[in-house]
Amino acid sequence: MRKLQLDSLRAIAVFAVIITHTWLAGSTYGHLAVRFFFVLSGFLITRHLLGSFSDSRQTPGSALRAFYVRRSFRIMPAYYALLLIMFFLEADGWRDQWYWHAFYGTNVLFTKTDSWSPWFFSHLWSLSVEQQFYLAWPLVVMLLGRKFLAPACFLGIAIAVGVRIVISLKMPGTTVIYWTMPTSSWDALAVGGLLALAPAVKELSIFKWRAMIPVYAGVILLYWLLEYPSSPFAAALWYELIEVLPLLIFAHLVFLGYHDALPRFLNWRILTQLGLISYGIYLYHELAIDLFQRVAGPQYYPSLIQFAGASVISVVLAAISWVLLERPAQQVGRQLSSRSRPETIRSSDLRFRRK
């Protein structure tokens, strides 16, 4: 079941990424948007998996197979369509790096080289992180069960923060490694997972607007008004603080959006429809930027005009991809995944539900 306000939040986040890549280069909007996407993915995927593994109509094994089938048909067709376009365009760096992108290893490549080069592929790192999460997390959920999943999430947060602090201290200035290391996004994904695990989340006072006002105000002050400490260790801790605190806000927004409790404008059809195709918008936006620059020339970038032009092209490409590729592929994935449900379930397959 679609959650319209979450679709609208996706739309806002994806255009924040495009703004950073076209108009306000160096801003933190795109970075925060990607972190929001990770929290949202952690929440939705964990919630879906917990429901599937507890469904009496299927075994954990069949639920796992159904998940992988549906995710594959949702994510891969448009992704490989983009790689095919890059092949025909002979994009810079394609011949030397194609296998990294084809096997969802872009983030590992960027960690290895400590570079976003070539920029045409730069946004694929977050899609690689997502795909790695989709591959590994279902197994973790199935093996640990609800009882031990929360400690695993807290461990993931601790590892992500700890590794980033070590990188800040031992390899200062390596910002690409800092964010593309496979463990670097575990905290955002785990926060989403914890939100999905909360059994009576409506009763938690932290999710009430009044309780969150100090958090919102504190994050804004940390981002725009205060200076970093001079001590390297204190600076590393400070930076982690302003990276982790926004995750509470993102979890708050995801929770409210899931329960349709955000402002009414997030139900506007134009926003929800843009959110529906937001994956394609994100996937094709670097291609759209390149196409805009080829037509308009260098005098228009970075600028508001470039943002507007690239946004329009991204939406058009994403809409075409949705109609011709993504939606039909999703239908096939749903049909194939439904066939994996067994008619009967053995008592030995109910171990997950007894945990």
Short mmCIF file of C-alpha atoms in Angstrom, two decimals:
data_model
loop_
_atom_site.label_atom_id
_atom_site.label_comp_id
_atom_site.label_asym_id
_atom_site.label_seq_id
_atom_site.Cartn_x
_atom_site.Cartn_y
_atom_site.Cartn_z
CA MET A 1 0.00 0.00 0.00
CA ARG A 2 1.41 3.36 -1.06
CA LYS A 3 2.02 6.00 1.59
CA LEU A 4 1.41 9.26 -0.27
CA GLN A 5 3.18 11.55 2.16
CA LEU A 6 6.29 9.36 2.04
CA ASP A 7 6.18 9.65 -1.76
CA SER A 8 6.09 13.44 -1.39
CA LEU A 9 9.06 13.36 0.98
CA ARG A 10 10.92 11.29 -1.62
CA ALA A 11 10.16 13.94 -4.25
CA ILE A 12 11.46 16.76 -2.05
CA ALA A 13 14.60 14.79 -1.21
CA VAL A 14 15.45 13.93 -4.82
CA PHE A 15 15.18 17.55 -5.91
CA ALA A 16 17.44 18.52 -3.00
CA VAL A 17 20.05 16.24 -4.58
CA ILE A 18 19.60 17.87 -7.99
CA ILE A 19 19.88 21.35 -6.44
CA THR A 20 23.23 20.37 -4.92
CA HIS A 21 24.52 18.95 -8.21
CA THR A 22 23.39 21.85 -10.41
CA TRP A 23 22.84 25.10 -8.57
CA LEU A 24 24.10 25.21 -4.99
CA ALA A 25 27.28 23.20 -5.35
CA GLY A 26 28.90 22.50 -2.00
CA SER A 27 25.64 22.70 -0.05
CA THR A 28 24.64 19.93 2.33
CA TYR A 29 21.13 19.50 0.92
CA GLY A 30 22.01 16.57 -1.32
CA HIS A 31 23.99 14.83 1.40
CA LEU A 32 21.12 15.14 3.88
CA ALA A 33 18.66 13.93 1.24
CA VAL A 34 20.68 10.75 0.66
CA ARG A 35 20.81 10.14 4.41
CA PHE A 36 17.04 10.57 4.51
CA PHE A 37 16.66 7.98 1.74
CA PHE A 38 18.69 5.52 3.80
CA VAL A 39 16.52 6.02 6.89
CA LEU A 40 13.39 5.58 4.78
CA SER A 41 14.74 2.40 3.18
CA GLY A 42 15.75 0.96 6.55
CA PHE A 43 12.26 1.58 7.90
CA LEU A 44 10.23 0.31 4.95
CA ILE A 45 12.35 -2.75 4.21
CA THR A 46 12.58 -3.83 7.85
CA ARG A 47 8.84 -3.36 8.35
CA HIS A 48 8.10 -5.34 5.19
CA LEU A 49 10.46 -8.16 6.14
CA LEU A 50 9.07 -8.48 9.66
CA GLY A 51 5.57 -8.71 8.25
CA SER A 52 6.56 -11.24 5.60
CA PHE A 53 8.47 -13.50 7.97
CA SER A 54 5.51 -13.49 10.39
CA ASP A 55 2.97 -14.26 7.66
CA SER A 56 1.41 -17.67 8.33
CA ARG A 57 0.73 -18.15 4.62
CA GLN A 58 4.41 -18.58 3.73
CA THR A 59 7.62 -19.95 5.14
CA PRO A 60 10.56 -17.64 5.94
CA GLY A 61 12.40 -19.17 2.98
CA SER A 62 9.61 -18.43 0.52
CA ALA A 63 9.24 -14.92 1.97
CA LEU A 64 12.94 -14.37 1.42
CA ARG A 65 12.76 -15.54 -2.19
CA ALA A 66 9.71 -13.38 -2.83
CA PHE A 67 11.50 -10.33 -1.43
CA TYR A 68 14.57 -10.80 -3.61
CA VAL A 69 12.45 -11.32 -6.71
CA ARG A 70 10.36 -8.21 -6.15
CA ARG A 71 13.36 -6.04 -5.26
CA SER A 72 15.28 -7.23 -8.30
CA PHE A 73 12.45 -6.41 -10.68
CA ARG A 74 11.91 -3.06 -8.95
CA ILE A 75 15.51 -1.84 -8.92
CA MET A 76 17.53 -3.54 -11.62
CA PRO A 77 15.71 -2.90 -14.94
CA ALA A 78 16.00 0.89 -14.82
CA TYR A 79 19.49 0.70 -13.35
CA TYR A 80 20.83 -1.50 -16.14
CA ALA A 81 18.98 0.61 -18.69
CA LEU A 82 21.06 3.57 -17.49
CA LEU A 83 24.27 1.55 -17.73
CA LEU A 84 23.31 0.58 -21.27
CA ILE A 85 22.82 4.25 -22.14
CA MET A 86 26.24 5.02 -20.67
CA PHE A 87 27.73 2.26 -22.82
CA PHE A 88 26.33 3.73 -26.04
CA LEU A 89 27.35 7.26 -25.01
CA GLU A 90 30.84 5.93 -24.22
CA ALA A 91 30.75 7.85 -20.96
CA ASP A 92 34.10 8.88 -19.53
CA GLY A 93 35.60 6.05 -17.48
CA TRP A 94 33.05 3.46 -18.60
CA ARG A 95 35.48 1.05 -20.27
CA ASP A 96 37.75 0.87 -17.22
CA GLN A 97 35.09 0.77 -14.53
CA TRP A 98 31.97 -0.83 -15.97
CA TYR A 99 32.17 -4.01 -13.86
CA TRP A 100 32.19 -2.02 -10.60
CA HIS A 101 28.90 -0.36 -11.52
CA ALA A 102 27.38 -3.47 -13.12
CA PHE A 103 27.83 -5.45 -9.89
CA TYR A 104 26.80 -2.62 -7.54
CA GLY A 105 30.29 -1.91 -6.31
CA THR A 106 30.45 1.81 -7.07
CA ASN A 107 30.85 2.76 -3.41
CA VAL A 108 33.71 0.26 -3.04
CA LEU A 109 35.38 1.71 -6.15
CA PHE A 110 35.15 5.25 -4.75
CA THR A 111 36.51 4.07 -1.41
CA LYS A 112 39.39 2.43 -3.23
CA THR A 113 40.25 5.53 -5.29
CA ASP A 114 39.14 8.21 -2.78
CA SER A 115 37.57 10.04 -5.71
CA TRP A 116 34.13 10.80 -7.16
CA SER A 117 35.63 10.50 -10.63
CA PRO A 118 34.15 10.21 -13.12
CA TRP A 119 31.41 12.49 -11.83
CA PHE A 120 28.91 11.06 -14.33
CA PHE A 121 28.80 7.92 -12.13
CA SER A 122 29.06 9.66 -8.77
CA HIS A 123 25.46 9.22 -7.65
CA LEU A 124 25.56 5.46 -8.20
CA TRP A 125 27.45 4.96 -4.93
CA SER A 126 24.28 5.37 -2.86
CA LEU A 127 22.40 2.92 -5.09
CA SER A 128 25.18 0.41 -4.48
CA VAL A 129 24.81 0.89 -0.73
CA GLU A 130 21.05 0.33 -1.04
CA GLN A 131 21.52 -2.84 -3.09
CA GLN A 132 24.07 -4.23 -0.65
CA PHE A 133 21.57 -3.53 2.12
CA TYR A 134 18.80 -5.30 0.20
CA LEU A 135 21.02 -8.35 -0.22
CA ALA A 136 22.30 -8.67 3.34
CA TRP A 137 19.60 -7.29 5.63
CA PRO A 138 16.84 -9.84 4.85
CA LEU A 139 19.20 -12.63 5.92
CA VAL A 140 20.00 -10.79 9.14
CA VAL A 141 16.31 -10.25 9.89
CA MET A 142 15.47 -13.89 9.16
CA LEU A 143 18.32 -15.32 11.25
CA LEU A 144 18.04 -12.98 14.25
CA GLY A 145 14.28 -12.50 14.42
CA ARG A 146 12.56 -9.56 16.06
CA LYS A 147 14.04 -10.35 19.50
CA PHE A 148 17.69 -9.76 18.54
CA LEU A 149 17.24 -7.27 15.72
CA ALA A 150 17.35 -4.13 17.88
CA PRO A 151 20.83 -4.97 19.29
CA ALA A 152 21.99 -5.58 15.71
CA CYS A 153 20.74 -2.13 14.73
CA PHE A 154 22.54 -0.47 17.65
CA LEU A 155 25.69 -2.39 16.73
CA GLY A 156 25.40 -1.14 13.15
CA ILE A 157 25.11 2.46 14.39
CA ALA A 158 28.14 2.03 16.65
CA ILE A 159 30.24 0.51 13.85
CA ALA A 160 29.31 3.26 11.38
CA VAL A 161 30.11 6.07 13.81
CA GLY A 162 33.27 4.38 15.06
CA VAL A 163 34.67 3.73 11.58
CA ARG A 164 33.93 7.30 10.49
CA ILE A 165 35.71 8.70 13.57
CA VAL A 166 38.76 6.55 12.85
CA ILE A 167 38.78 7.74 9.22
CA SER A 168 38.52 11.38 10.36
CA LEU A 169 41.49 10.97 12.69
CA LYS A 170 43.74 8.67 10.65
CA MET A 171 42.93 9.93 7.15
CA PRO A 172 41.87 13.58 7.44
CA GLY A 173 40.60 15.11 4.23
CA THR A 174 39.51 11.82 2.69
CA THR A 175 35.86 12.83 2.44
CA VAL A 176 35.04 10.32 -0.31
CA ILE A 177 36.30 7.36 1.75
CA TYR A 178 34.47 8.79 4.75
CA TRP A 179 31.09 8.44 3.03
CA THR A 180 31.51 5.57 0.61
CA MET A 181 33.07 3.02 2.97
CA PRO A 182 30.54 0.14 3.02
CA THR A 183 29.95 0.64 6.76
CA SER A 184 29.52 4.42 6.61
CA SER A 185 25.76 4.42 6.01
CA TRP A 186 24.86 1.67 8.45
CA ASP A 187 23.75 4.18 11.08
CA ALA A 188 21.10 5.74 8.82
CA LEU A 189 19.80 2.36 7.68
CA ALA A 190 19.79 1.06 11.26
CA VAL A 191 17.84 4.06 12.57
CA GLY A 192 15.16 3.22 10.03
CA GLY A 193 15.25 -0.39 11.20
CA LEU A 194 14.82 0.64 14.83
CA LEU A 195 11.83 2.77 13.89
CA ALA A 196 10.23 -0.25 12.22
CA LEU A 197 10.84 -2.35 15.33
CA ALA A 198 9.16 -0.01 17.81
CA PRO A 199 6.00 -1.94 18.80
CA ALA A 200 4.03 0.97 20.25
CA VAL A 201 5.72 3.87 18.51
CA LYS A 202 2.61 6.06 18.70
CA GLU A 203 3.08 6.26 22.46
CA LEU A 204 6.70 7.38 22.34
CA SER A 205 6.91 11.02 23.40
CA ILE A 206 9.96 11.62 21.20
CA PHE A 207 7.69 11.53 18.15
CA LYS A 208 5.44 14.32 19.37
CA TRP A 209 6.03 17.67 17.69
CA ARG A 210 6.69 19.58 20.93
CA ALA A 211 9.33 17.11 22.05
CA MET A 212 11.10 17.35 18.69
CA ILE A 213 11.31 21.15 18.53
CA PRO A 214 14.60 21.29 20.53
CA VAL A 215 16.09 18.63 18.26
CA TYR A 216 15.11 20.53 15.11
CA ALA A 217 16.46 23.80 16.55
CA GLY A 218 19.66 22.14 17.76
CA VAL A 219 20.45 20.57 14.41
CA ILE A 220 19.89 23.87 12.60
CA LEU A 221 22.22 25.67 15.02
CA LEU A 222 24.89 23.00 14.71
CA TYR A 223 24.78 23.11 10.92
CA TRP A 224 24.76 26.83 10.29
CA LEU A 225 25.84 28.83 13.33
CA LEU A 226 28.47 27.05 15.38
CA GLU A 227 32.15 26.44 14.57
CA TYR A 228 34.11 23.22 14.79
CA PRO A 229 36.50 22.69 17.76
CA SER A 230 40.20 23.05 17.05
CA SER A 231 41.18 19.69 18.54
CA PRO A 232 41.13 16.91 15.87
CA PHE A 233 39.45 14.42 18.22
CA ALA A 234 36.86 16.93 19.43
CA ALA A 235 36.23 17.99 15.82
CA ALA A 236 35.68 14.36 14.79
CA LEU A 237 33.16 13.86 17.61
CA TRP A 238 31.49 17.17 16.77
CA TYR A 239 31.13 16.22 13.13
CA GLU A 240 29.60 12.89 14.08
CA LEU A 241 27.12 14.69 16.28
CA ILE A 242 25.83 16.81 13.41
CA GLU A 243 25.67 13.71 11.22
CA VAL A 244 23.72 11.55 13.64
CA LEU A 245 21.28 14.13 15.06
CA PRO A 246 19.50 14.70 11.72
CA LEU A 247 18.67 11.00 11.67
CA LEU A 248 16.25 11.64 14.55
CA ILE A 249 14.51 14.27 12.44
CA PHE A 250 14.38 11.96 9.43
CA ALA A 251 12.92 9.17 11.58
CA HIS A 252 10.35 11.63 12.90
CA LEU A 253 9.36 12.68 9.38
CA VAL A 254 9.18 9.09 8.17
CA PHE A 255 7.00 8.12 11.12
CA LEU A 256 4.61 11.03 10.59
CA GLY A 257 4.53 10.51 6.82
CA TYR A 258 3.78 6.83 7.24
CA HIS A 259 0.78 7.71 9.42
CA ASP A 260 -0.32 10.57 7.11
CA ALA A 261 0.25 13.10 9.91
CA LEU A 262 2.37 15.65 8.02
CA PRO A 263 0.98 18.92 6.57
CA ARG A 264 -1.74 18.49 3.96
CA PHE A 265 0.28 19.92 1.09
CA LEU A 266 2.25 16.67 1.07
CA ASN A 267 -0.89 15.00 -0.25
CA TRP A 268 -0.82 17.13 -3.40
CA ARG A 269 -1.02 14.92 -6.45
CA ILE A 270 1.93 16.53 -8.23
CA LEU A 271 4.22 15.79 -5.28
CA THR A 272 3.01 12.24 -4.79
CA GLN A 273 3.38 11.49 -8.51
CA LEU A 274 6.90 12.88 -8.54
CA GLY A 275 7.64 10.73 -5.51
CA LEU A 276 6.30 7.68 -7.35
CA ILE A 277 8.97 8.13 -10.04
CA SER A 278 11.64 9.53 -7.69
CA TYR A 279 13.89 6.50 -8.17
CA GLY A 280 14.06 7.23 -11.89
CA ILE A 281 14.56 10.95 -11.28
CA TYR A 282 17.54 10.20 -9.06
CA LEU A 283 18.87 7.50 -11.38
CA TYR A 284 18.81 9.64 -14.52
CA HIS A 285 19.53 13.09 -13.10
CA GLU A 286 23.26 13.08 -13.91
CA LEU A 287 22.41 12.06 -17.48
CA ALA A 288 19.88 14.91 -17.55
CA ILE A 289 22.54 17.37 -16.35
CA ASP A 290 24.90 16.20 -19.07
CA LEU A 291 22.21 16.53 -21.75
CA PHE A 292 21.31 20.03 -20.55
CA GLN A 293 24.95 21.15 -20.64
CA ARG A 294 25.41 19.76 -24.15
CA VAL A 295 22.43 21.79 -25.40
CA ALA A 296 22.64 24.98 -23.33
CA GLY A 297 26.40 25.40 -23.09
CA PRO A 298 28.66 26.18 -20.12
CA GLN A 299 27.25 29.67 -19.52
CA TYR A 300 24.27 28.24 -17.66
CA TYR A 301 25.97 26.13 -15.02
CA PRO A 302 25.96 26.08 -12.10
CA SER A 303 22.75 28.12 -11.97
CA LEU A 304 19.06 28.10 -11.26
CA ILE A 305 18.49 27.68 -14.99
CA GLN A 306 20.57 24.52 -15.01
CA PHE A 307 18.62 23.18 -12.04
CA ALA A 308 15.32 23.87 -13.78
CA GLY A 309 16.44 22.38 -17.10
CA ALA A 310 18.00 19.28 -15.58
CA SER A 311 14.94 18.77 -13.37
CA VAL A 312 12.57 18.84 -16.32
CA ILE A 313 14.72 16.42 -18.32
CA SER A 314 15.05 14.11 -15.28
CA VAL A 315 11.28 14.03 -14.79
CA VAL A 316 10.66 13.30 -18.47
CA LEU A 317 13.23 10.48 -18.52
CA ALA A 318 11.88 9.06 -15.25
CA ALA A 319 8.28 9.17 -16.49
CA ILE A 320 9.23 7.33 -19.69
CA SER A 321 11.20 4.80 -17.67
CA TRP A 322 8.27 4.29 -15.28
CA VAL A 323 5.70 3.71 -18.02
CA LEU A 324 7.78 1.60 -20.38
CA LEU A 325 10.12 -0.24 -18.03
CA GLU A 326 9.68 0.04 -14.29
CA ARG A 327 5.94 -0.48 -13.88
CA PRO A 328 5.79 -3.48 -16.25
CA ALA A 329 8.84 -4.99 -14.54
CA GLN A 330 7.22 -4.55 -11.12
CA GLN A 331 4.13 -6.37 -12.33
CA VAL A 332 6.26 -9.27 -13.51
CA GLY A 333 8.09 -9.29 -10.17
CA ARG A 334 4.83 -9.43 -8.23
CA GLN A 335 3.57 -12.31 -10.35
CA LEU A 336 6.77 -14.30 -9.95
CA SER A 337 7.03 -13.64 -6.21
CA SER A 338 3.44 -14.76 -5.62
CA ARG A 339 4.30 -18.16 -7.11
CA SER A 340 6.91 -18.79 -4.42
CA ARG A 341 4.30 -19.19 -1.66
CA PRO A 342 3.82 -22.82 -0.66
CA GLU A 343 0.34 -24.17 -0.14
CA THR A 344 1.21 -25.72 3.21
CA ILE A 345 3.71 -24.83 5.92
CA ARG A 346 5.57 -27.35 8.00
CA SER A 347 5.74 -26.78 11.76
CA SER A 348 9.54 -26.80 11.51
CA ASP A 349 9.36 -23.64 9.39
CA LEU A 350 7.72 -21.62 12.15
CA ARG A 351 10.88 -21.02 14.15
CA PHE A 352 11.10 -17.37 13.15
CA ARG A 353 7.64 -16.59 14.48
CA ARG A 354 8.34 -18.16 17.85
CA LYS A 355 11.28 -15.92 18.59
#
